[in-house]
CSV table of C-alpha atoms in Angstrom, one decimal:
chain,number,residue,atom,x,y,z
Q,1,MET,CA,9.6,11.2,48.1
Q,2,ARG,CA,6.0,12.4,47.7
Q,3,GLN,CA,4.9,14.6,50.5
Q,4,THR,CA,1.6,13.5,52.2
Q,5,ILE,CA,-0.6,14.8,55.0
Q,6,SER,CA,-3.0,12.3,56.4
Q,7,LEU,CA,-5.9,13.3,58.7
Q,8,LEU,CA,-7.6,10.7,60.9
Q,9,ALA,CA,-11.0,11.9,62.1
Q,10,LYS,CA,-12.4,11.0,65.5
Q,11,SER,CA,-15.0,8.9,63.6
Q,12,GLY,CA,-12.2,6.8,62.1
Q,13,GLU,CA,-12.4,8.4,58.6
Q,14,ARG,CA,-9.2,9.1,56.8
Q,15,TYR,CA,-8.3,11.8,54.4
Q,16,ASP,CA,-5.0,12.0,52.5
Q,17,TYR,CA,-3.8,15.2,51.0
Q,18,TYR,CA,-1.0,15.4,48.4
Q,19,PRO,CA,0.3,18.9,48.2
Q,20,THR,CA,2.0,20.2,45.1
Q,21,THR,CA,5.3,21.9,45.1
Q,22,GLU,CA,3.5,25.2,44.5
Q,23,ASP,CA,1.2,24.5,47.5
Q,24,LEU,CA,4.2,24.0,49.8
Q,25,ALA,CA,6.1,26.9,48.4
Q,26,VAL,CA,3.7,29.3,50.2
Q,27,PHE,CA,5.5,28.6,53.5
Q,28,ASP,CA,8.9,27.9,54.8
Q,29,GLY,CA,9.2,26.4,58.3
Q,30,ALA,CA,9.3,29.7,60.2
Q,31,SER,CA,6.5,31.4,58.3
Q,32,ALA,CA,4.3,28.3,58.6
Q,33,ARG,CA,4.8,28.3,62.4
Q,34,GLN,CA,3.9,32.0,62.6
Q,35,TRP,CA,0.9,31.5,60.4
Q,36,ILE,CA,-0.4,28.7,62.6
Q,37,ALA,CA,0.2,30.8,65.8
Q,38,ASP,CA,-1.7,33.7,64.3
Q,39,LEU,CA,-4.6,31.5,63.1
Q,40,PHE,CA,-4.7,29.9,66.5
Q,41,LEU,CA,-5.0,33.3,68.2
Q,42,GLN,CA,-7.6,34.5,65.7
Q,43,ALA,CA,-9.7,31.4,66.4
Q,44,GLY,CA,-9.7,32.2,70.1
Q,45,LEU,CA,-8.4,28.7,71.0
Q,46,GLU,CA,-6.7,27.9,74.2
Q,47,ILE,CA,-4.3,25.2,75.2
Q,48,SER,CA,-5.3,22.9,78.0
Q,49,ASN,CA,-1.7,22.2,78.8
Q,50,PRO,CA,-1.0,22.3,82.6
Q,51,MET,CA,2.3,24.0,81.9
Q,52,ALA,CA,0.4,26.7,80.1
Q,53,LYS,CA,2.7,26.5,77.1
Q,54,SER,CA,1.3,26.9,73.7
Q,55,LEU,CA,3.0,24.0,71.8
Q,56,LEU,CA,3.0,23.8,68.0
Q,57,VAL,CA,1.6,20.3,68.2
Q,58,ASP,CA,-1.3,21.4,70.3
Q,59,GLN,CA,-2.0,24.3,68.0
Q,60,ILE,CA,-2.1,22.1,65.0
Q,61,LEU,CA,-4.3,19.5,66.6
Q,62,LEU,CA,-6.8,22.1,67.9
Q,63,LEU,CA,-6.9,23.9,64.6
Q,64,ALA,CA,-7.4,20.7,62.7
Q,65,GLN,CA,-10.5,20.0,64.8
Q,66,GLU,CA,-11.9,23.5,64.0
Q,67,ILE,CA,-12.0,22.9,60.2
Q,68,LYS,CA,-15.0,21.0,59.0
Q,69,TRP,CA,-14.4,17.5,57.7
Q,70,GLU,CA,-16.2,18.5,54.4
Q,71,ASP,CA,-13.6,21.2,53.9
Q,72,TYR,CA,-10.8,18.7,53.9
Q,73,VAL,CA,-12.7,16.2,51.6
Q,74,GLU,CA,-13.5,19.0,49.2
Q,75,SER,CA,-10.0,20.4,49.4
Q,76,THR,CA,-11.0,23.9,50.1
Q,77,PRO,CA,-8.2,26.5,49.9
Q,78,GLN,CA,-8.5,27.0,53.7
Q,79,ALA,CA,-8.1,23.4,54.5
Q,80,GLY,CA,-5.3,22.9,52.0
Q,81,ARG,CA,-3.4,25.9,53.3
Q,82,PHE,CA,-3.7,24.7,56.9
Q,83,LEU,CA,-2.4,21.2,56.0
Q,84,CYS,CA,0.5,22.6,54.0
Q,85,ALA,CA,1.4,25.0,56.9
Q,86,ALA,CA,1.2,22.1,59.4
Q,87,LEU,CA,3.6,20.0,57.2
Q,88,GLN,CA,6.1,22.8,56.7
Q,89,ALA,CA,5.9,23.8,60.4
Q,90,MET,CA,6.7,20.3,61.5
Q,91,GLY,CA,9.6,20.0,59.0
Q,92,ARG,CA,8.6,16.5,57.9
Q,93,PRO,CA,8.1,14.9,54.5
Q,94,THR,CA,4.9,13.3,55.8
Q,95,LEU,CA,2.5,14.1,58.6
Q,96,THR,CA,-0.4,12.3,60.1
Q,97,ILE,CA,-2.8,14.4,62.2
Q,98,ASP,CA,-4.7,11.8,64.3
Q,99,LEU,CA,-7.7,13.4,66.0
Q,100,GLN,CA,-8.7,10.0,67.6
Q,101,SER,CA,-5.5,9.7,69.6
Q,102,TYR,CA,-4.7,13.4,69.6
Q,103,THR,CA,-1.3,12.9,68.2
Q,104,LEU,CA,0.9,14.0,65.3
């Protein structure tokens, strides 16, 4: 099965990313979760969760919004690395990051 990450922008635009095996080999699940947590802290983002828990899903959604849409479309290294980390962190063969409905 081909691994795919889809990103749905608030505007309704869709971007599909098809990582290579080499792209995905950068992270295993644990290192991907740690990389996302570190990036989240570096970006100075905060979770608006009333329980004050920093959930992986929230981190991915907030970070996805921080990256410029053009960076996804142009497949910049930063955007590609983030998408691969999100996929590996979630432990799924496919992932849809829906910024319209704020869901994974």
